[in-house]
mmCIF file of C-alpha atoms in Angstrom:
data_model
loop_
_atom_site.group_PDB
_atom_site.id
_atom_site.type_symbol
_atom_site.label_atom_id
_atom_site.label_comp_id
_atom_site.label_asym_id
_atom_site.label_seq_id
_atom_site.Cartn_x
_atom_site.Cartn_y
_atom_site.Cartn_z
ATOM 1 C CA MET F 7 37.380 -28.713 3.387
ATOM 2 C CA THR F 8 35.536 -26.518 1.388
ATOM 3 C CA SER F 9 33.924 -28.797 -0.916
ATOM 4 C CA THR F 10 32.973 -31.132 2.031
ATOM 5 C CA ARG F 11 31.286 -28.369 3.482
ATOM 6 C CA ALA F 12 29.661 -27.607 0.272
ATOM 7 C CA ALA F 13 28.516 -30.913 0.144
ATOM 8 C CA LEU F 14 26.788 -30.888 3.813
ATOM 9 C CA LEU F 15 24.826 -27.406 2.732
ATOM 10 C CA ALA F 16 23.551 -28.942 0.067
ATOM 11 C CA ALA F 17 22.177 -31.936 1.922
ATOM 12 C CA LEU F 18 20.899 -30.433 4.825
ATOM 13 C CA THR F 19 18.957 -27.517 2.786
ATOM 14 C CA ALA F 20 17.728 -30.622 0.686
ATOM 15 C CA VAL F 21 16.358 -31.696 3.710
ATOM 16 C CA ALA F 22 15.069 -28.990 4.929
ATOM 17 C CA ALA F 23 13.436 -28.329 2.156
ATOM 18 C CA LEU F 24 11.867 -32.446 2.259
ATOM 19 C CA CYS F 25 10.772 -31.586 5.185
ATOM 20 C CA SER F 26 9.196 -28.585 4.337
ATOM 21 C CA LEU F 27 7.120 -30.782 1.556
ATOM 22 C CA LEU F 28 5.577 -33.036 4.557
ATOM 23 C CA LEU F 29 5.090 -30.718 6.816
ATOM 24 C CA HIS F 30 2.675 -29.060 3.990
ATOM 25 C CA VAL F 31 1.223 -31.951 2.621
ATOM 26 C CA PRO F 32 -2.811 -30.394 1.085
ATOM 27 C CA ARG F 33 -4.958 -32.467 3.740
ATOM 28 C CA ALA F 34 -6.955 -34.088 0.479
ATOM 29 C CA GLN F 35 -3.644 -36.321 0.069
ATOM 30 C CA ALA F 36 -2.722 -37.019 3.624
ATOM 31 C CA ALA F 37 -5.607 -38.183 4.132
ATOM 32 C CA ALA F 38 -6.507 -40.556 0.917
ATOM 33 C CA GLY F 39 -5.415 -43.468 1.505
ATOM 34 C CA LEU F 40 -7.582 -46.073 2.026
ATOM 35 C CA GLU F 41 -7.738 -49.835 3.661
ATOM 36 C CA GLU F 42 -10.002 -52.828 2.429
ATOM 37 C CA VAL F 43 -11.396 -54.751 4.723
ATOM 38 C CA THR F 44 -12.342 -58.505 3.926
ATOM 39 C CA GLY F 45 -14.661 -60.866 5.628
ATOM 40 C CA PHE F 46 -16.930 -58.192 6.797
ATOM 41 C CA GLY F 47 -20.327 -60.912 6.098
ATOM 42 C CA SER F 48 -21.982 -62.933 4.399
ATOM 43 C CA ASN F 49 -21.435 -60.411 1.288
ATOM 44 C CA PRO F 50 -24.834 -61.288 -0.760
ATOM 45 C CA GLY F 51 -23.887 -58.203 -3.064
ATOM 46 C CA ALA F 52 -20.745 -59.098 -3.309
ATOM 47 C CA LEU F 53 -19.541 -56.121 -2.669
ATOM 48 C CA LYS F 54 -15.790 -54.765 -2.158
ATOM 49 C CA MET F 55 -14.992 -52.560 1.476
ATOM 50 C CA TYR F 56 -12.718 -50.244 1.972
ATOM 51 C CA ARG F 57 -12.698 -47.542 4.635
ATOM 52 C CA TYR F 58 -10.585 -44.819 6.064
ATOM 53 C CA VAL F 59 -10.008 -44.815 10.432
ATOM 54 C CA PRO F 60 -7.817 -41.771 11.460
ATOM 55 C CA ASP F 61 -5.007 -42.969 13.461
ATOM 56 C CA GLY F 62 -5.294 -42.584 16.858
ATOM 57 C CA LEU F 63 -8.803 -42.613 16.085
ATOM 58 C CA PRO F 64 -10.718 -42.585 19.940
ATOM 59 C CA ALA F 65 -13.900 -44.765 20.224
ATOM 60 C CA GLY F 66 -17.543 -43.634 20.272
ATOM 61 C CA ARG F 67 -16.526 -41.406 16.721
ATOM 62 C CA PRO F 68 -19.668 -41.365 14.052
ATOM 63 C CA VAL F 69 -19.237 -43.150 11.209
ATOM 64 C CA VAL F 70 -20.014 -41.889 6.790
ATOM 65 C CA VAL F 71 -21.024 -44.677 4.863
ATOM 66 C CA VAL F 72 -19.639 -42.936 0.990
ATOM 67 C CA LEU F 73 -20.975 -44.623 -2.204
ATOM 68 C CA HIS F 74 -19.273 -43.697 -5.124
ATOM 69 C CA GLY F 75 -21.446 -43.006 -8.483
ATOM 70 C CA CYS F 76 -20.837 -45.058 -11.784
ATOM 71 C CA THR F 77 -17.442 -46.022 -13.317
ATOM 72 C CA GLN F 78 -16.882 -44.638 -10.299
ATOM 73 C CA ASN F 79 -14.097 -46.244 -6.797
ATOM 74 C CA ALA F 80 -13.517 -46.238 -4.339
ATOM 75 C CA ALA F 81 -9.812 -45.206 -4.293
ATOM 76 C CA GLY F 82 -11.238 -42.440 -6.196
ATOM 77 C CA TYR F 83 -14.991 -41.220 -4.051
ATOM 78 C CA GLY F 84 -13.772 -41.523 -1.174
ATOM 79 C CA PRO F 85 -10.945 -38.747 -0.801
ATOM 80 C CA GLY F 86 -12.001 -36.996 -4.227
ATOM 81 C CA SER F 87 -15.172 -36.478 -2.407
ATOM 82 C CA GLY F 88 -13.859 -34.778 0.193
ATOM 83 C CA TRP F 89 -15.306 -37.589 2.936
ATOM 84 C CA THR F 90 -11.750 -38.172 3.935
ATOM 85 C CA GLU F 91 -9.874 -35.186 4.399
ATOM 86 C CA LEU F 92 -12.668 -34.470 6.748
ATOM 87 C CA ALA F 93 -12.851 -37.172 8.712
ATOM 88 C CA GLU F 94 -9.094 -36.485 9.406
ATOM 89 C CA ARG F 95 -10.046 -32.818 10.344
ATOM 90 C CA TRP F 96 -13.657 -33.872 12.264
ATOM 91 C CA GLY F 97 -12.539 -37.527 14.014
ATOM 92 C CA PHE F 98 -14.325 -39.917 11.900
ATOM 93 C CA SER F 99 -14.029 -43.408 9.908
ATOM 94 C CA VAL F 100 -15.469 -43.567 6.693
ATOM 95 C CA VAL F 101 -16.192 -46.757 4.735
ATOM 96 C CA VAL F 102 -16.364 -46.687 1.593
ATOM 97 C CA PRO F 103 -17.868 -49.811 -0.237
ATOM 98 C CA GLU F 104 -17.307 -50.593 -4.238
ATOM 99 C CA GLN F 105 -18.692 -52.521 -6.786
ATOM 100 C CA GLN F 106 -18.016 -54.317 -9.083
ATOM 101 C CA ALA F 107 -17.881 -55.110 -12.567
ATOM 102 C CA ALA F 108 -19.152 -58.397 -12.696
ATOM 103 C CA ASN F 109 -22.459 -56.742 -10.800
ATOM 104 C CA ASN F 110 -22.472 -54.261 -12.987
ATOM 105 C CA LEU F 111 -20.715 -53.464 -16.294
ATOM 106 C CA ASN F 112 -20.505 -49.876 -15.795
ATOM 107 C CA LYS F 113 -19.832 -49.872 -11.873
ATOM 108 C CA CYS F 114 -23.543 -48.322 -10.808
ATOM 109 C CA PHE F 115 -24.874 -49.430 -7.252
ATOM 110 C CA ASN F 116 -27.780 -51.726 -8.066
ATOM 111 C CA TRP F 117 -30.455 -49.033 -6.874
ATOM 112 C CA PHE F 118 -32.884 -50.113 -8.773
ATOM 113 C CA GLN F 119 -33.153 -54.233 -8.052
ATOM 114 C CA THR F 120 -35.422 -55.441 -5.747
ATOM 115 C CA GLY F 121 -32.931 -58.069 -4.900
ATOM 116 C CA ASP F 122 -30.422 -55.514 -4.267
ATOM 117 C CA SER F 123 -32.441 -52.485 -3.141
ATOM 118 C CA SER F 124 -34.619 -54.965 -0.277
ATOM 119 C CA ARG F 125 -33.602 -55.014 3.214
ATOM 120 C CA GLY F 126 -31.818 -58.787 4.001
ATOM 121 C CA GLN F 127 -30.864 -59.074 0.115
ATOM 122 C CA GLY F 128 -28.017 -58.157 -2.177
ATOM 123 C CA GLU F 129 -25.780 -55.072 -2.479
ATOM 124 C CA ALA F 130 -28.116 -53.569 0.190
ATOM 125 C CA ALA F 131 -28.051 -56.137 3.425
ATOM 126 C CA SER F 132 -23.384 -56.709 2.021
ATOM 127 C CA ILE F 133 -23.600 -52.257 2.527
ATOM 128 C CA ALA F 134 -25.327 -52.903 6.160
ATOM 129 C CA GLN F 135 -22.642 -55.501 7.499
ATOM 130 C CA MET F 136 -20.204 -53.267 6.382
ATOM 131 C CA VAL F 137 -21.652 -50.836 8.754
ATOM 132 C CA ASP F 138 -21.592 -53.319 11.707
ATOM 133 C CA ARG F 139 -17.797 -54.750 11.008
ATOM 134 C CA GLN F 140 -16.879 -51.062 11.208
ATOM 135 C CA LEU F 141 -18.677 -50.348 14.624
ATOM 136 C CA ALA F 142 -17.424 -53.352 16.054
ATOM 137 C CA ASP F 143 -14.020 -52.816 15.032
ATOM 138 C CA VAL F 144 -13.758 -49.206 15.602
ATOM 139 C CA SER F 145 -16.210 -48.913 19.125
ATOM 140 C CA GLY F 146 -18.175 -46.215 17.234
ATOM 141 C CA ASP F 147 -21.196 -44.557 18.067
ATOM 142 C CA PRO F 148 -24.046 -46.572 16.077
ATOM 143 C CA ALA F 149 -26.098 -43.712 16.831
ATOM 144 C CA ARG F 150 -24.476 -41.094 14.912
ATOM 145 C CA VAL F 151 -23.674 -43.285 11.290
ATOM 146 C CA GLN F 152 -24.412 -41.239 8.539
ATOM 147 C CA VAL F 153 -24.755 -42.570 4.683
ATOM 148 C CA THR F 154 -24.431 -40.592 0.945
ATOM 149 C CA GLY F 155 -23.217 -41.244 -2.440
ATOM 150 C CA LEU F 156 -23.075 -39.372 -5.862
ATOM 151 C CA SER F 157 -25.460 -40.464 -8.500
ATOM 152 C CA ALA F 158 -25.854 -44.184 -8.555
ATOM 153 C CA GLY F 159 -24.679 -44.238 -5.102
ATOM 154 C CA GLY F 160 -26.754 -41.517 -4.364
ATOM 155 C CA ALA F 161 -29.484 -43.269 -4.599
ATOM 156 C CA MET F 162 -28.601 -45.944 -2.941
ATOM 157 C CA THR F 163 -28.213 -44.012 -0.249
ATOM 158 C CA SER F 164 -32.449 -43.868 0.013
ATOM 159 C CA VAL F 165 -32.039 -47.731 -0.554
ATOM 160 C CA MET F 166 -30.496 -47.511 3.159
ATOM 161 C CA MET F 167 -32.194 -44.971 4.509
ATOM 162 C CA ALA F 168 -35.686 -47.001 3.487
ATOM 163 C CA ALA F 169 -34.584 -50.410 4.287
ATOM 164 C CA TYR F 170 -32.759 -49.624 7.642
ATOM 165 C CA PRO F 171 -33.877 -46.638 8.234
ATOM 166 C CA GLU F 172 -32.701 -48.063 12.085
ATOM 167 C CA LYS F 173 -28.845 -48.069 11.118
ATOM 168 C CA PHE F 174 -28.900 -44.193 9.937
ATOM 169 C CA ARG F 175 -29.158 -41.109 12.035
ATOM 170 C CA ALA F 176 -28.559 -39.043 8.664
ATOM 171 C CA GLY F 177 -28.989 -39.154 4.452
ATOM 172 C CA GLY F 178 -27.365 -37.714 1.841
ATOM 173 C CA VAL F 179 -28.147 -37.935 -1.968
ATOM 174 C CA VAL F 180 -25.745 -36.186 -4.494
ATOM 175 C CA ALA F 181 -27.850 -35.706 -7.630
ATOM 176 C CA GLY F 182 -30.076 -39.023 -6.779
ATOM 177 C CA LEU F 183 -33.309 -40.775 -6.795
ATOM 178 C CA PRO F 184 -35.771 -41.100 -4.424
ATOM 179 C CA TYR F 185 -36.665 -44.850 -3.218
ATOM 180 C CA GLY F 186 -38.416 -47.286 -5.206
ATOM 181 C CA CYS F 187 -38.083 -44.443 -7.993
ATOM 182 C CA ALA F 188 -37.678 -47.551 -10.655
ATOM 183 C CA GLN F 189 -40.556 -48.878 -9.692
ATOM 184 C CA ALA F 190 -42.810 -46.750 -9.910
ATOM 185 C CA ALA F 191 -41.724 -45.123 -12.996
ATOM 186 C CA GLY F 192 -41.410 -48.318 -14.618
ATOM 187 C CA SER F 193 -38.138 -48.040 -15.711
ATOM 188 C CA PRO F 194 -34.820 -46.679 -14.037
ATOM 189 C CA TYR F 195 -33.851 -44.242 -17.184
ATOM 190 C CA VAL F 196 -37.418 -42.744 -17.307
ATOM 191 C CA CYS F 197 -37.481 -42.136 -13.413
ATOM 192 C CA MET F 198 -33.548 -40.426 -14.336
ATOM 193 C CA TYR F 199 -34.757 -38.829 -17.270
ATOM 194 C CA VAL F 200 -38.353 -37.476 -16.607
ATOM 195 C CA GLY F 201 -39.146 -38.520 -12.811
ATOM 196 C CA ALA F 202 -41.855 -40.601 -11.566
ATOM 197 C CA THR F 203 -45.466 -39.455 -11.352
ATOM 198 C CA GLN F 204 -46.498 -39.489 -7.592
ATOM 199 C CA THR F 205 -48.132 -38.065 -4.862
ATOM 200 C CA PRO F 206 -46.402 -37.053 -1.915
ATOM 201 C CA ARG F 207 -48.280 -39.724 0.452
ATOM 202 C CA GLN F 208 -47.096 -42.597 -2.639
ATOM 203 C CA TRP F 209 -43.750 -41.505 -1.901
ATOM 204 C CA GLY F 210 -43.182 -41.639 1.338
ATOM 205 C CA ASP F 211 -45.673 -45.531 1.479
ATOM 206 C CA ARG F 212 -42.653 -46.673 -1.184
ATOM 207 C CA VAL F 213 -40.475 -46.259 2.300
ATOM 208 C CA ARG F 214 -42.805 -47.152 4.701
ATOM 209 C CA ALA F 215 -43.081 -50.997 3.694
ATOM 210 C CA ALA F 216 -39.381 -50.843 2.900
ATOM 211 C CA ARG F 217 -39.413 -51.573 6.718
ATOM 212 C CA PRO F 218 -42.366 -53.095 8.040
ATOM 213 C CA GLY F 219 -43.586 -52.316 11.153
ATOM 214 C CA TYR F 220 -40.668 -49.659 12.003
ATOM 215 C CA ALA F 221 -42.310 -46.449 14.001
ATOM 216 C CA GLY F 222 -38.951 -44.610 13.548
ATOM 217 C CA PRO F 223 -37.482 -42.342 14.142
ATOM 218 C CA TRP F 224 -36.462 -41.650 10.158
ATOM 219 C CA PRO F 225 -33.057 -40.730 8.595
ATOM 220 C CA ARG F 226 -33.034 -36.652 8.187
ATOM 221 C CA LEU F 227 -32.106 -35.626 4.428
ATOM 222 C CA THR F 228 -29.717 -33.151 3.070
ATOM 223 C CA VAL F 229 -29.564 -33.291 -1.389
ATOM 224 C CA LEU F 230 -27.901 -31.691 -3.098
ATOM 225 C CA HIS F 231 -28.588 -31.190 -7.146
ATOM 226 C CA GLY F 232 -27.467 -29.461 -10.212
ATOM 227 C CA SER F 233 -29.842 -27.011 -12.104
ATOM 228 C CA ALA F 234 -28.169 -28.538 -14.934
ATOM 229 C CA ASP F 235 -27.862 -31.933 -14.553
ATOM 230 C CA THR F 236 -29.291 -33.493 -17.538
ATOM 231 C CA THR F 237 -28.098 -37.435 -16.108
ATOM 232 C CA VAL F 238 -30.466 -37.181 -13.204
ATOM 233 C CA LYS F 239 -32.608 -34.774 -13.525
ATOM 234 C CA PRO F 240 -33.894 -32.211 -10.906
ATOM 235 C CA VAL F 241 -36.771 -33.165 -10.747
ATOM 236 C CA ASN F 242 -35.559 -36.018 -8.768
ATOM 237 C CA MET F 243 -34.384 -33.618 -6.108
ATOM 238 C CA GLY F 244 -37.872 -32.399 -5.917
ATOM 239 C CA ASP F 245 -39.594 -36.029 -5.577
ATOM 240 C CA LEU F 246 -37.259 -36.190 -2.809
ATOM 241 C CA VAL F 247 -37.980 -34.078 -1.028
ATOM 242 C CA GLU F 248 -41.877 -34.964 -1.381
ATOM 243 C CA GLN F 249 -40.927 -38.599 0.412
ATOM 244 C CA TRP F 250 -38.656 -37.802 3.113
ATOM 245 C CA THR F 251 -40.971 -34.799 4.523
ATOM 246 C CA ASP F 252 -44.082 -36.809 4.236
ATOM 247 C CA VAL F 253 -42.450 -39.712 5.748
ATOM 248 C CA HIS F 254 -41.571 -37.220 8.389
ATOM 249 C CA GLY F 255 -44.782 -36.186 8.886
ATOM 250 C CA ALA F 256 -44.038 -32.390 7.391
ATOM 251 C CA ASP F 257 -45.823 -30.648 4.932
ATOM 252 C CA GLN F 258 -44.266 -29.433 1.322
ATOM 253 C CA ALA F 259 -43.461 -26.110 1.980
ATOM 254 C CA ALA F 260 -40.218 -24.489 3.033
ATOM 255 C CA ASP F 261 -39.482 -23.158 5.851
ATOM 256 C CA VAL F 262 -36.445 -21.780 5.586
ATOM 257 C CA SER F 263 -35.488 -20.321 2.114
ATOM 258 C CA ASP F 264 -32.232 -18.499 0.990
ATOM 259 C CA THR F 265 -28.478 -18.704 -0.429
ATOM 260 C CA VAL F 266 -25.180 -20.637 0.413
ATOM 261 C CA GLY F 267 -22.296 -19.948 -1.275
ATOM 262 C CA GLY F 268 -24.467 -18.521 -4.067
ATOM 263 C CA HIS F 269 -27.032 -21.108 -4.130
ATOM 264 C CA PRO F 270 -30.720 -21.790 -3.457
ATOM 265 C CA HIS F 271 -31.109 -23.513 0.000
ATOM 266 C CA GLN F 272 -34.889 -24.198 1.346
ATOM 267 C CA GLU F 273 -34.875 -26.471 4.682
ATOM 268 C CA PHE F 274 -38.100 -28.171 5.997
ATOM 269 C CA HIS F 275 -39.347 -28.776 9.090
ATOM 270 C CA GLY F 276 -40.828 -31.129 11.121
ATOM 271 C CA PRO F 277 -43.793 -31.165 13.294
ATOM 272 C CA ASP F 278 -41.562 -30.644 16.381
ATOM 273 C CA GLY F 279 -39.810 -27.365 14.933
ATOM 274 C CA THR F 280 -37.085 -29.555 14.134
ATOM 275 C CA ALA F 281 -34.990 -29.021 10.545
ATOM 276 C CA VAL F 282 -36.152 -32.985 8.796
ATOM 277 C CA VAL F 283 -35.450 -32.067 4.673
ATOM 278 C CA GLU F 284 -32.630 -29.631 3.407
ATOM 279 C CA THR F 285 -31.623 -29.247 -0.192
ATOM 280 C CA TYR F 286 -29.118 -27.270 -2.291
ATOM 281 C CA SER F 287 -29.551 -26.104 -5.988
ATOM 282 C CA ILE F 288 -26.537 -26.301 -7.486
ATOM 283 C CA THR F 289 -27.064 -23.040 -9.749
ATOM 284 C CA GLY F 290 -25.492 -23.815 -13.541
ATOM 285 C CA MET F 291 -23.729 -27.806 -12.262
ATOM 286 C CA GLY F 292 -24.207 -30.613 -14.347
ATOM 287 C CA HIS F 293 -23.548 -34.283 -13.278
ATOM 288 C CA GLY F 294 -21.487 -34.723 -10.006
ATOM 289 C CA GLN F 295 -20.012 -33.947 -7.104
ATOM 290 C CA PRO F 296 -19.895 -30.603 -5.719
ATOM 291 C CA VAL F 297 -16.499 -29.733 -4.515
ATOM 292 C CA ASP F 298 -14.263 -26.678 -3.605
ATOM 293 C CA PRO F 299 -10.394 -27.591 -3.529
ATOM 294 C CA GLY F 300 -8.561 -25.695 -0.987
ATOM 295 C CA SER F 301 -7.223 -25.145 2.884
ATOM 296 C CA ALA F 302 -9.957 -22.647 4.522
ATOM 297 C CA ASP F 303 -12.443 -24.507 6.474
ATOM 298 C CA THR F 304 -15.354 -24.519 4.649
ATOM 299 C CA GLN F 305 -13.350 -26.221 1.650
ATOM 300 C CA CYS F 306 -12.881 -29.777 1.025
ATOM 301 C CA GLY F 307 -12.496 -32.146 -1.921
ATOM 302 C CA THR F 308 -10.533 -32.282 -5.520
ATOM 303 C CA ALA F 309 -12.323 -31.926 -8.828
ATOM 304 C CA GLY F 310 -12.051 -34.286 -11.564
ATOM 305 C CA PRO F 311 -15.091 -36.312 -13.462
ATOM 306 C CA TYR F 312 -18.014 -36.017 -11.719
ATOM 307 C CA LEU F 313 -16.501 -34.019 -8.611
ATOM 308 C CA LEU F 314 -16.871 -30.447 -9.707
ATOM 309 C CA ASP F 315 -16.109 -27.293 -8.179
ATOM 310 C CA VAL F 316 -18.534 -24.994 -7.468
ATOM 311 C CA ASP F 317 -17.152 -23.665 -4.489
ATOM 312 C CA LEU F 318 -19.569 -25.686 -2.251
ATOM 313 C CA CYS F 319 -18.756 -28.967 -1.169
ATOM 314 C CA ALA F 320 -21.694 -31.116 -0.239
ATOM 315 C CA ALA F 321 -19.030 -33.447 1.915
ATOM 316 C CA TYR F 322 -18.866 -29.735 4.293
ATOM 317 C CA ARG F 323 -22.282 -28.750 4.366
ATOM 318 C CA MET F 324 -23.403 -32.323 4.992
ATOM 319 C CA GLY F 325 -20.644 -33.216 8.409
ATOM 320 C CA LYS F 326 -22.027 -29.032 9.307
ATOM 321 C CA ALA F 327 -25.370 -30.500 9.070
ATOM 322 C CA TRP F 328 -24.971 -34.299 10.893
ATOM 323 C CA GLY F 329 -22.884 -32.580 13.805
ATOM 324 C CA LEU F 330 -20.094 -34.180 12.497
ATOM 325 C CA GLY F 331 -17.453 -30.694 13.032
ATOM 326 C CA GLN F 332 -18.785 -30.201 16.777
ATOM 327 C CA GLY F 333 -17.081 -31.782 19.376
ATOM 328 C CA PRO F 334 -13.839 -30.865 21.573
ATOM 329 C CA GLY F 335 -10.651 -29.929 19.536
ATOM 330 C CA VAL F 336 -12.375 -29.607 16.824
ATOM 331 C CA ARG F 337 -13.301 -25.614 15.002
ATOM 332 C CA GLY F 338 -16.433 -24.637 13.859
ATOM 333 C CA THR F 339 -19.873 -23.185 15.503
ATOM 334 C CA CYS F 340 -23.592 -24.303 15.586
ATOM 335 C CA ALA F 341 -26.966 -22.625 15.392
ATOM 336 C CA ALA F 342 -29.725 -23.379 17.434
ATOM 337 C CA GLY F 343 -32.624 -24.527 15.167
ATOM 338 C CA ARG F 344 -30.317 -24.823 11.725
ATOM 339 C CA LEU F 345 -30.375 -28.059 10.139
ATOM 340 C CA SER F 346 -27.398 -26.948 7.682
ATOM 341 C CA LEU F 347 -25.725 -25.603 11.065
ATOM 342 C CA CYS F 348 -26.374 -28.441 13.084
ATOM 343 C CA GLY F 349 -29.857 -28.161 14.707
ATOM 344 C CA GLY F 350 -30.859 -31.158 15.383
ATOM 345 C CA LEU F 351 -28.472 -33.349 15.025
ATOM 346 C CA ARG F 352 -25.985 -31.351 17.649
ATOM 347 C CA ASP F 353 -23.337 -34.125 18.778
ATOM 348 C CA PRO F 354 -24.087 -34.857 22.516
ATOM 349 C CA ALA F 355 -20.732 -34.266 23.337
ATOM 350 C CA VAL F 356 -21.301 -30.761 23.322
ATOM 351 C CA ALA F 357 -23.713 -29.052 25.745
#
């Protein structure tokens, strides 16, 4: 009898321990699963589509398109960057396109190829089709679709903002490049390592030419770039500022200059006083996506190759700028007039 009770007690203890582990699964692990979606369109760019949709997600929620960098994949970058974790926390869905080695041996999105970076063609058209499929499947809000990416994915983010501005409310470029940079510099490598010599108007004209006749509104932009990046030089962040301030009719003088998490941060406001471009220069960081692993509200992501723990999570900062953390039952607050605190991109559900 004593041995039976001891065995029962041991079994109950084991079950309790297992339940404790399940109840305390880190949010990044809980949000790690992606679903592949097929048949989303003609897919001229021959990409794969993956997505993350939190259980019980109501209709009318935002969508974020997340584009990985070279050598990465959807399963690693979607959760590793923190985006699926935030989707679970804040209530939105995530689309994670994946490049195929048949298109690019290093699995880079072909941001530098005209056939993949033009409206209605190649990889850009495939990503646009994924957006349409996701909105239909989850009854998402077409007015609250954002796009972001790292490195080649960041450059492809610029492509999507320029070629399909009507689809995206905002974009986030991490260690990426301005639209048309490879053509302006004559080579993608010159663009990456040196930059292209263009005036703000010339940069803006490249965007306007990508969607002829489009009069706006244009997506707003957040840029994060490491000050020690030797793969995509930080000059590209300055070129992105010139490009998108010109598109928005703003000047190139920062209206806000401060620090966030110890890193220089700037905002550039449009003619109506609303922030249209925001930048973070991550001091001492090389080439990669800023993450800040942990359980605090401001933390997200998992450190790994090109996912760099710098005590600032890029996904969190972008998500707050886009108002993703606002709405009934969502933690966080907004301060009017600040893009970094949701100003100008405030969730319409919030009074």
